[in-house]
Coordinates of C-alpha atoms in Angstrom, one line a residue:
M1 CA 114.0 66.6 164.5
P2 CA 113.3 66.7 160.7
T3 CA 115.9 68.4 158.5
A4 CA 115.5 70.8 155.6
P5 CA 112.9 73.5 156.2
F6 CA 110.2 74.0 153.5
R7 CA 108.1 77.0 152.6
L8 CA 105.6 77.9 149.9
H9 CA 106.9 80.1 147.1
P10 CA 105.9 83.7 147.9
D11 CA 104.8 84.4 144.3
L12 CA 102.0 81.7 144.1
D13 CA 98.8 83.2 142.6
R14 CA 96.5 81.8 145.2
H15 CA 93.3 83.2 143.7
A16 CA 94.0 81.7 140.3
I17 CA 95.0 78.4 141.7
R18 CA 91.8 78.2 143.9
D19 CA 89.6 79.2 141.0
A20 CA 91.0 76.6 138.7
Y21 CA 90.6 73.9 141.2
R22 CA 87.0 74.9 142.1
R23 CA 86.2 75.0 138.4
D24 CA 87.9 71.8 137.2
G25 CA 88.3 69.7 140.3
R26 CA 92.1 69.6 139.7
V27 CA 95.0 72.0 139.2
R28 CA 98.7 72.0 138.6
I29 CA 100.6 74.4 140.8
H30 CA 104.0 75.4 139.4
D31 CA 107.0 76.3 141.6
L32 CA 105.3 75.2 144.8
L33 CA 108.4 75.3 147.1
A34 CA 110.7 78.2 147.6
D35 CA 114.5 78.0 147.7
E36 CA 116.0 74.5 147.2
G37 CA 113.3 72.5 148.8
A38 CA 112.3 70.4 145.8
L39 CA 116.0 69.8 144.8
T40 CA 116.8 68.6 148.4
L41 CA 114.0 66.1 148.2
R42 CA 115.0 64.8 144.8
N43 CA 118.6 64.4 145.7
W44 CA 117.8 62.6 148.9
L45 CA 115.4 60.2 147.1
K46 CA 118.0 59.3 144.4
R47 CA 120.5 58.2 147.1
R48 CA 118.2 56.0 149.1
E49 CA 118.4 52.2 149.0
E50 CA 115.3 51.3 151.1
W51 CA 112.9 51.5 148.2
R52 CA 110.3 48.7 148.2
Q53 CA 108.6 47.6 145.0
I54 CA 104.8 47.6 145.5
L55 CA 102.6 45.5 143.2
N56 CA 99.3 43.7 143.3
S57 CA 97.8 40.6 142.0
G58 CA 94.1 41.2 142.2
D59 CA 93.3 42.2 145.8
K60 CA 96.6 40.9 147.1
V61 CA 99.4 43.4 147.6
Y62 CA 103.1 42.4 147.5
E63 CA 106.2 44.3 148.7
L64 CA 109.7 43.4 147.5
D65 CA 112.8 45.0 148.8
R66 CA 115.8 45.4 146.5
A67 CA 117.7 42.5 148.0
T68 CA 114.8 40.2 147.2
R69 CA 114.5 41.4 143.7
D70 CA 118.2 41.1 143.1
G71 CA 117.9 37.5 144.1
L72 CA 115.3 36.7 141.5
S73 CA 116.3 34.6 138.5
E74 CA 115.7 35.8 135.0
A75 CA 112.9 33.3 134.6
Q76 CA 111.3 34.6 137.8
R77 CA 111.6 38.2 136.6
R78 CA 109.9 37.3 133.4
T79 CA 107.1 35.5 135.2
L80 CA 106.5 38.4 137.5
D81 CA 106.5 40.9 134.6
E82 CA 104.1 38.7 132.6
A83 CA 101.8 38.6 135.6
V84 CA 101.8 42.4 135.9
M85 CA 101.0 42.8 132.2
A86 CA 98.2 40.3 132.5
G87 CA 96.8 42.4 135.3
V88 CA 96.9 45.5 133.1
R89 CA 94.9 43.7 130.5
A90 CA 92.4 42.4 132.9
G91 CA 91.7 45.2 135.4
F92 CA 93.3 47.2 138.2
Q93 CA 97.1 46.9 138.4
Y94 CA 100.0 48.8 139.7
R95 CA 103.8 48.4 140.1
Y96 CA 106.2 51.1 141.4
E97 CA 108.7 51.7 144.2
S98 CA 107.8 53.4 147.5
I99 CA 109.3 54.8 150.6
R100 CA 106.4 55.4 153.1
V101 CA 106.2 58.1 155.7
P102 CA 104.4 57.3 159.0
D103 CA 101.1 59.2 159.7
G104 CA 101.9 59.8 163.4
I105 CA 103.1 63.3 164.5
A106 CA 105.8 61.9 166.9
A107 CA 107.2 59.5 164.3
R108 CA 107.6 62.2 161.7
L109 CA 109.2 64.6 164.2
A110 CA 111.6 61.9 165.4
A111 CA 112.9 61.1 161.9
D112 CA 115.9 63.0 160.6
D113 CA 115.3 63.1 156.9
P114 CA 113.9 65.5 154.3
L115 CA 111.0 63.3 153.3
S116 CA 109.6 63.1 156.9
A117 CA 110.3 66.9 157.2
F118 CA 108.3 67.6 154.1
A119 CA 105.4 65.4 155.3
A120 CA 105.4 67.2 158.7
W121 CA 105.5 70.6 156.9
L122 CA 102.6 69.6 154.6
S123 CA 100.5 68.9 157.6
G124 CA 101.5 72.1 159.3
A125 CA 99.8 75.5 159.4
E126 CA 101.3 77.1 156.3
A127 CA 100.8 74.3 153.8
L128 CA 97.6 73.0 155.3
D129 CA 95.9 76.4 155.3
F130 CA 96.9 76.8 151.7
L131 CA 95.4 73.4 150.7
R132 CA 92.2 74.1 152.6
E133 CA 91.9 77.5 150.8
V134 CA 92.4 75.9 147.4
T135 CA 90.2 72.9 147.8
G136 CA 87.5 74.4 150.0
H137 CA 87.7 71.5 152.4
A138 CA 88.0 73.3 155.8
D139 CA 87.6 70.0 157.6
S140 CA 90.9 68.7 156.3
V141 CA 93.3 67.8 159.3
F142 CA 96.5 66.4 157.9
T143 CA 98.1 64.9 154.8
D144 CA 99.7 61.5 154.5
A145 CA 102.7 60.9 152.3
Q146 CA 104.9 58.4 150.5
A147 CA 107.7 58.8 148.0
T148 CA 107.3 57.0 144.7
A149 CA 109.6 56.0 141.9
Y150 CA 108.4 54.6 138.6
A151 CA 111.0 52.7 136.5
P152 CA 110.5 51.4 133.0
G153 CA 107.5 49.1 132.9
D154 CA 105.9 50.6 136.1
L155 CA 102.4 52.0 136.0
L156 CA 99.2 52.5 137.9
T157 CA 95.9 51.8 136.1
A158 CA 92.7 53.8 136.5
H159 CA 91.2 54.3 140.0
D160 CA 89.5 57.1 141.9
D161 CA 91.1 57.0 145.4
A162 CA 87.8 56.6 147.2
V163 CA 88.5 54.2 150.1
A164 CA 86.0 53.8 152.9
G165 CA 87.2 55.1 156.3
K166 CA 90.1 57.1 154.9
D167 CA 88.2 60.5 154.6
R168 CA 90.2 61.6 151.6
R169 CA 89.3 65.0 150.4
A170 CA 92.0 65.5 147.7
A171 CA 95.0 63.7 146.3
Y172 CA 98.4 65.4 145.5
V173 CA 101.5 64.6 143.5
L174 CA 104.6 66.6 144.0
G175 CA 106.7 66.2 140.8
L176 CA 110.5 65.9 141.2
N177 CA 111.6 65.5 137.6
P178 CA 113.7 68.4 136.2
E179 CA 113.7 66.8 132.7
W180 CA 110.9 64.7 131.2
R181 CA 109.3 64.2 127.8
A182 CA 105.7 62.9 127.3
E183 CA 107.2 60.1 125.1
W184 CA 108.9 58.7 128.2
G185 CA 105.5 57.8 129.8
G186 CA 104.7 58.3 133.5
L187 CA 102.0 60.8 132.6
L188 CA 99.3 61.6 135.2
L189 CA 96.2 60.9 133.2
F190 CA 92.7 62.1 134.0
H191 CA 89.9 59.9 132.6
D192 CA 87.2 62.4 131.5
G193 CA 85.0 59.8 129.8
A194 CA 85.0 56.5 128.0
D195 CA 87.1 57.9 125.1
R196 CA 88.8 61.0 126.5
V197 CA 91.8 61.5 128.8
T198 CA 93.9 64.5 129.7
G199 CA 97.5 64.1 130.5
M200 CA 100.1 65.9 132.6
V201 CA 103.7 65.4 131.9
P202 CA 106.0 64.8 134.9
A203 CA 107.8 68.0 135.9
F204 CA 109.8 69.6 138.7
N205 CA 108.5 71.4 141.8
T206 CA 104.9 71.1 140.6
L207 CA 102.0 70.0 142.8
D208 CA 99.1 68.3 141.0
L209 CA 96.1 68.6 143.2
L210 CA 92.9 66.6 142.4
S211 CA 89.6 66.1 144.1
V212 CA 88.5 62.7 145.4
P213 CA 86.8 60.7 143.9
Q214 CA 88.2 61.3 140.4
A215 CA 89.3 58.7 137.9
H216 CA 93.0 58.9 137.0
S217 CA 96.0 56.7 136.3
V218 CA 99.8 56.9 135.7
S219 CA 100.8 55.7 132.2
M220 CA 103.6 53.1 131.9
V221 CA 107.1 54.5 132.0
T222 CA 109.0 53.5 128.8
R223 CA 112.5 52.2 128.3
A224 CA 113.4 55.6 126.8
A225 CA 113.2 57.3 130.2
P226 CA 116.7 58.2 131.4
S227 CA 115.7 58.0 135.0
R228 CA 112.9 56.9 137.3
R229 CA 109.9 59.1 137.7
Y230 CA 110.2 60.6 141.2
A231 CA 107.3 62.1 143.1
I232 CA 105.8 62.4 146.6
T233 CA 102.2 61.5 146.7
G234 CA 99.4 61.3 149.3
W235 CA 96.0 62.6 150.3
L236 CA 94.5 65.5 152.2
R237 CA 92.4 63.8 154.9
A238 CA 89.6 64.9 157.2
Q239 CA 90.3 62.7 160.2
R240 CA 92.5 63.1 163.3
Q241 CA 96.2 62.6 162.7
P242 CA 97.7 59.9 165.0
D243 CA 99.9 61.2 167.8

């Protein structure tokens, strides 16, 4: 069974949160989790070694575990980095580390770790009813999840999360960064027009909730960042959760 119980903070102003989301199509919820839930997640993620780097080249997606990356020569690392930067200049590009959570109910319940426990809780009655109330999407059935870590040079260029067949109603980002400055990068950017963006600085125990489709990106983390940018991300989905 999953470890580490989670619960919503009892002081959340549900009406204000709902009104902001319905007005703007997005909202940042401060102090989402009560007790030590967010700290438990951050500490667990910092200890893990099974992170896989996810990056794309056009429509092709590549996954590199840490052993594979450690085996790359300096020349190979430079070539890979140059390819990522070329992708940023040319179109849609991403690079970050991920630990995925299975969608299935049984697999989540069988796992004995805080990340799977959080994913199971987020699809349970307390959290799911709250997300339905905020977004207005009563047809939402479950949330998928993955942990992400952005190191210096990692980023995610503009996209809107609309994927045929996924039935995504809203996207979420649970921030797990106790200390962060805007100058370190890793901002969640909302693209409100050709020449206007609104940015949210990574923070701790905050849930950024945004409607789908909506253009957004994650700015490149800079070398000034003292740690990786940790978050748990996913989507509120209106389709049957696998058993």
